Coordinates of C-alpha atoms in Angstrom, one line a residue:
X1 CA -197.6 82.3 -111.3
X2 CA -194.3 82.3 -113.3
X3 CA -193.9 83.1 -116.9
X4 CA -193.9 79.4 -118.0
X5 CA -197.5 79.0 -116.2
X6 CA -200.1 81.4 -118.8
X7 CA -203.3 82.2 -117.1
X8 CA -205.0 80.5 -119.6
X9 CA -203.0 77.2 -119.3
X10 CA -205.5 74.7 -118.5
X11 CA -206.1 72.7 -115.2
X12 CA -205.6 68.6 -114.4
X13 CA -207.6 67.5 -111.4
X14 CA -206.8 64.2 -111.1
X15 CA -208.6 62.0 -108.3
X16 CA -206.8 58.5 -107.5
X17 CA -208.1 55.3 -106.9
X18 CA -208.7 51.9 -108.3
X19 CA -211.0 50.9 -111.2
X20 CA -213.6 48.6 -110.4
X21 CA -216.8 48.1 -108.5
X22 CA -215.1 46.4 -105.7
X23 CA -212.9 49.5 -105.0
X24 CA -215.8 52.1 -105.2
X25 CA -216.0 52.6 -101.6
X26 CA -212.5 51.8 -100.2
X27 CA -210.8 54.7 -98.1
X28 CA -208.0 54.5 -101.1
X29 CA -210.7 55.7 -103.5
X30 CA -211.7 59.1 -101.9
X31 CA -209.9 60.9 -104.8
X32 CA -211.9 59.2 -107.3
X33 CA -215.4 60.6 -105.1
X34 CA -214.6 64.1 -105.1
X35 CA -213.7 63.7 -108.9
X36 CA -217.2 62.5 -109.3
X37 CA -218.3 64.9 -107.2
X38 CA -216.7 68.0 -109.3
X39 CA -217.9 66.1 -113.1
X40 CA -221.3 66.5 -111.6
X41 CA -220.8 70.3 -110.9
X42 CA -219.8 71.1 -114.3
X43 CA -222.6 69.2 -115.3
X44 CA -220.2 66.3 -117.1
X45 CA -220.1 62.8 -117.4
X46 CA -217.0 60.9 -117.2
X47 CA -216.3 59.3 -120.5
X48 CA -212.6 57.5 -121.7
X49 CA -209.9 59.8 -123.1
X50 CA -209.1 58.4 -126.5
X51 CA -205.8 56.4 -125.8
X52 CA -204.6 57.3 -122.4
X53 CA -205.7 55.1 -120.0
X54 CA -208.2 57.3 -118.3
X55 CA -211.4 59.0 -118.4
X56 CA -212.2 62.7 -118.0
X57 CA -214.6 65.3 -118.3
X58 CA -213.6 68.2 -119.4
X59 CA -215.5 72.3 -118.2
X60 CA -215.2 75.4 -116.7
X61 CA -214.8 76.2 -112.8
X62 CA -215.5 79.7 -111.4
X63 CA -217.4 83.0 -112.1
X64 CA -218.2 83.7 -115.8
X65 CA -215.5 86.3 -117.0
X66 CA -211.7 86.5 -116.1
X67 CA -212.0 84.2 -113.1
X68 CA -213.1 81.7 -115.1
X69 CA -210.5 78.4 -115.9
X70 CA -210.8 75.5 -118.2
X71 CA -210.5 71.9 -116.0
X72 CA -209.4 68.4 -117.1
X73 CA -211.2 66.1 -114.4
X74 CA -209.3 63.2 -114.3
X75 CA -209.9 59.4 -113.0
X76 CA -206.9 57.6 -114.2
X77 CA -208.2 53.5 -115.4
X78 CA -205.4 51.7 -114.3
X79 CA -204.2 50.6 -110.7
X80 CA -203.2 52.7 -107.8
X81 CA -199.7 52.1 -108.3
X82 CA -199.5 52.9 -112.4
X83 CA -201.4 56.4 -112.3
X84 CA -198.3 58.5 -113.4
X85 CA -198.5 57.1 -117.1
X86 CA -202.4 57.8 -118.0
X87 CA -201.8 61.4 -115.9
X88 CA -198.3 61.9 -117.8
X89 CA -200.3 61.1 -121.2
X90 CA -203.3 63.2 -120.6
X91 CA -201.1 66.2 -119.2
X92 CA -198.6 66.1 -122.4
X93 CA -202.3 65.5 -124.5
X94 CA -204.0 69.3 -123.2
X95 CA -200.7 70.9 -122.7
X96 CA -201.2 71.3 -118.8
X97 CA -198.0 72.8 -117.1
X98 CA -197.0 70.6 -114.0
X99 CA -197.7 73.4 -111.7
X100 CA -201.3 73.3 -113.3
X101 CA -201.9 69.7 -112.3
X102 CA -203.6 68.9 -109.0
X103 CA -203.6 64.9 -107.4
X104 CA -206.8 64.6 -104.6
X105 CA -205.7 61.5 -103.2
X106 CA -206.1 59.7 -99.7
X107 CA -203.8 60.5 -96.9
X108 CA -203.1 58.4 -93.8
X109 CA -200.8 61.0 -91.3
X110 CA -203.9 63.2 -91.3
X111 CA -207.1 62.3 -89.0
X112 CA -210.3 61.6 -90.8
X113 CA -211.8 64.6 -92.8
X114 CA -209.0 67.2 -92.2
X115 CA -207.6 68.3 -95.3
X116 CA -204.7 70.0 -96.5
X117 CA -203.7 71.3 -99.5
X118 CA -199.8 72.1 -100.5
X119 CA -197.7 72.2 -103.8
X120 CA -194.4 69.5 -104.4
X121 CA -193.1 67.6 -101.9
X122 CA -192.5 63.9 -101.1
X123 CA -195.1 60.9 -101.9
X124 CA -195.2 59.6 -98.2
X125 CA -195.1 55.9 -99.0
X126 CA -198.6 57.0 -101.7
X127 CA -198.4 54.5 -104.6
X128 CA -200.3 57.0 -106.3
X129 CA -198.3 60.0 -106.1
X130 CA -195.1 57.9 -106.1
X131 CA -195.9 56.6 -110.0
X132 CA -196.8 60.4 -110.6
X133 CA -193.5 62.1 -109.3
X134 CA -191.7 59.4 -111.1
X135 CA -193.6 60.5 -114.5
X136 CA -193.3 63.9 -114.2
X137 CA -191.2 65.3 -110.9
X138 CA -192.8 66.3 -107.5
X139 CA -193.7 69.9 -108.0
X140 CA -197.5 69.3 -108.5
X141 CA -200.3 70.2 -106.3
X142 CA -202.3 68.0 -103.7
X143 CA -205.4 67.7 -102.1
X144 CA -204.8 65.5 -98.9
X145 CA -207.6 63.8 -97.9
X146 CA -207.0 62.7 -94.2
X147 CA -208.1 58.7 -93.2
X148 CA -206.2 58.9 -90.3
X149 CA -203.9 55.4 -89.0
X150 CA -205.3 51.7 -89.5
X151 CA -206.5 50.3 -85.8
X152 CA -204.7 48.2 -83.6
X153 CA -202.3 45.6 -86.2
X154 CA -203.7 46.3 -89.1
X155 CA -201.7 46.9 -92.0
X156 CA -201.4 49.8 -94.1
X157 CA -202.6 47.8 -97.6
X158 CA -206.0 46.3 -95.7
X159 CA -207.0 49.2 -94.1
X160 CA -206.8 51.5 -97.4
X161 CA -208.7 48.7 -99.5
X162 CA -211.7 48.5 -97.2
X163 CA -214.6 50.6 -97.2
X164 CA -214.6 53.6 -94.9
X165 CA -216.6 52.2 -91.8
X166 CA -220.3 53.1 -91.0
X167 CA -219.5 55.6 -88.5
X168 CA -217.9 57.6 -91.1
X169 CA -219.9 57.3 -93.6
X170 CA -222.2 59.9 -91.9
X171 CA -220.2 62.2 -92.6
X172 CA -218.4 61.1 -95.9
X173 CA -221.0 62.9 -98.0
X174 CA -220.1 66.1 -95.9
X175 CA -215.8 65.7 -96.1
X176 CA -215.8 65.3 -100.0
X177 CA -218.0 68.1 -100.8
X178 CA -215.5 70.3 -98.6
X179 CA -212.9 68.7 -100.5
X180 CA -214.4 69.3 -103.7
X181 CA -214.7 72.8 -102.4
X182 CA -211.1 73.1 -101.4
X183 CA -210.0 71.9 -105.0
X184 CA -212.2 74.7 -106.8
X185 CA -210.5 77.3 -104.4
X186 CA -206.9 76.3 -105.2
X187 CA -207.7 76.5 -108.7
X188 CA -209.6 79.9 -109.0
X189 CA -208.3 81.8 -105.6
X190 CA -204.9 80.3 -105.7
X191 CA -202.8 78.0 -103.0
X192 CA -201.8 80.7 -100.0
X193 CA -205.9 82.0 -99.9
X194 CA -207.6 78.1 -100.4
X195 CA -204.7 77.1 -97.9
X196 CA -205.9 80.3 -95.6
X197 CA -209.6 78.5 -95.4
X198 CA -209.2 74.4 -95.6
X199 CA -206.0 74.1 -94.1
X200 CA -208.2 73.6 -90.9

């Protein structure tokens, strides 16, 4: 952690997707899952964060004591493609370092449930994390949340805007709570030792 990162500094876990009951269960909207997922293990209900287009619950991850650290859980209200701006207002809003700010997001070069977590890099065609990097540089942390490839022809767009299909929705329930796992890791254990255990 370098000097600019305090150990108290806050977290930002932001899960993407779309707003909207018609999006709930699209493969685009897994980040927005494990974010439920997490508000419910720190026993918090989403609500909407004042002016920034978002709603959050805010807690505490980790062991009482030291290895304790404060969490912004994110879901940011507007589309896919504009998430930067509520995550760029809610980051300047609780003073998060960029370093501090973690994106779960759906990931299509990675098969189905395989996850892998890694700070910076590029936004691999992810509207997403394209809108953040734009608001606020690349050198964030992510939670990739593998989909794997569309079948056959079908595009890119359709296949993340439809529901993840009945054969892998048995084991949906199973992948996010790993995910949600992996997340708490990375935040109390650090990159290189959640890497060590999720990067299966």
């Amino acid at each position: 952690m370098d000097v600019t990162t305090p150990a108290n500094a806050p977290w930002l876990i932001v899960g993407l997707g779309n707003p909207g009951p018609e999006y709930a269960g699209n493969r685009h909207n897994v980040g927005f899952m494990v974010a439920d997922l997490l508000a419910e293990r720190v026993g918090g209900r989403f609500k909407r964060a004042g002016k920034a287009q978002a709603q959050v619950v805010e807690g505490r991850i980790g062991p009482p004591g030291p290895g304790n650290r404060r969490v912004i859980l994110a879901k940011p209200m507007s589309f896919m493609n504009l998430s930067g701006g509520p995550v760029n207002a809610l980051k300047d809003f609780y003073k998060v370092p960029v370093a501090n700010i973690v994106a779960i997001h759906d990931e299509l070069d990675i098969d189905y449930g395989v996850l892998r977590l890694k700070l910076g890099g590029g936004d691999n065609g992810h509207n997403g994390l394209k809108s953040m990097t734009k608001a606020f540089g690349s050198e964030y942390h992510r939670v990739r949340f593998g989909i794997g490839r569309p079948p056959g022809r079908m595009q890119v767009a359709d296949f993340v805007l439809k529901d993840f299909a009945s054969s892998e929705r048995k084991e949906l329930d199973y992948f996010v709570d790993r995910a949600a796992d992996a997340v708490e890791a990375l935040v109390i254990e650090g990159l290189e030792r959640a890497q060590s255990t999720y990067n299966s």
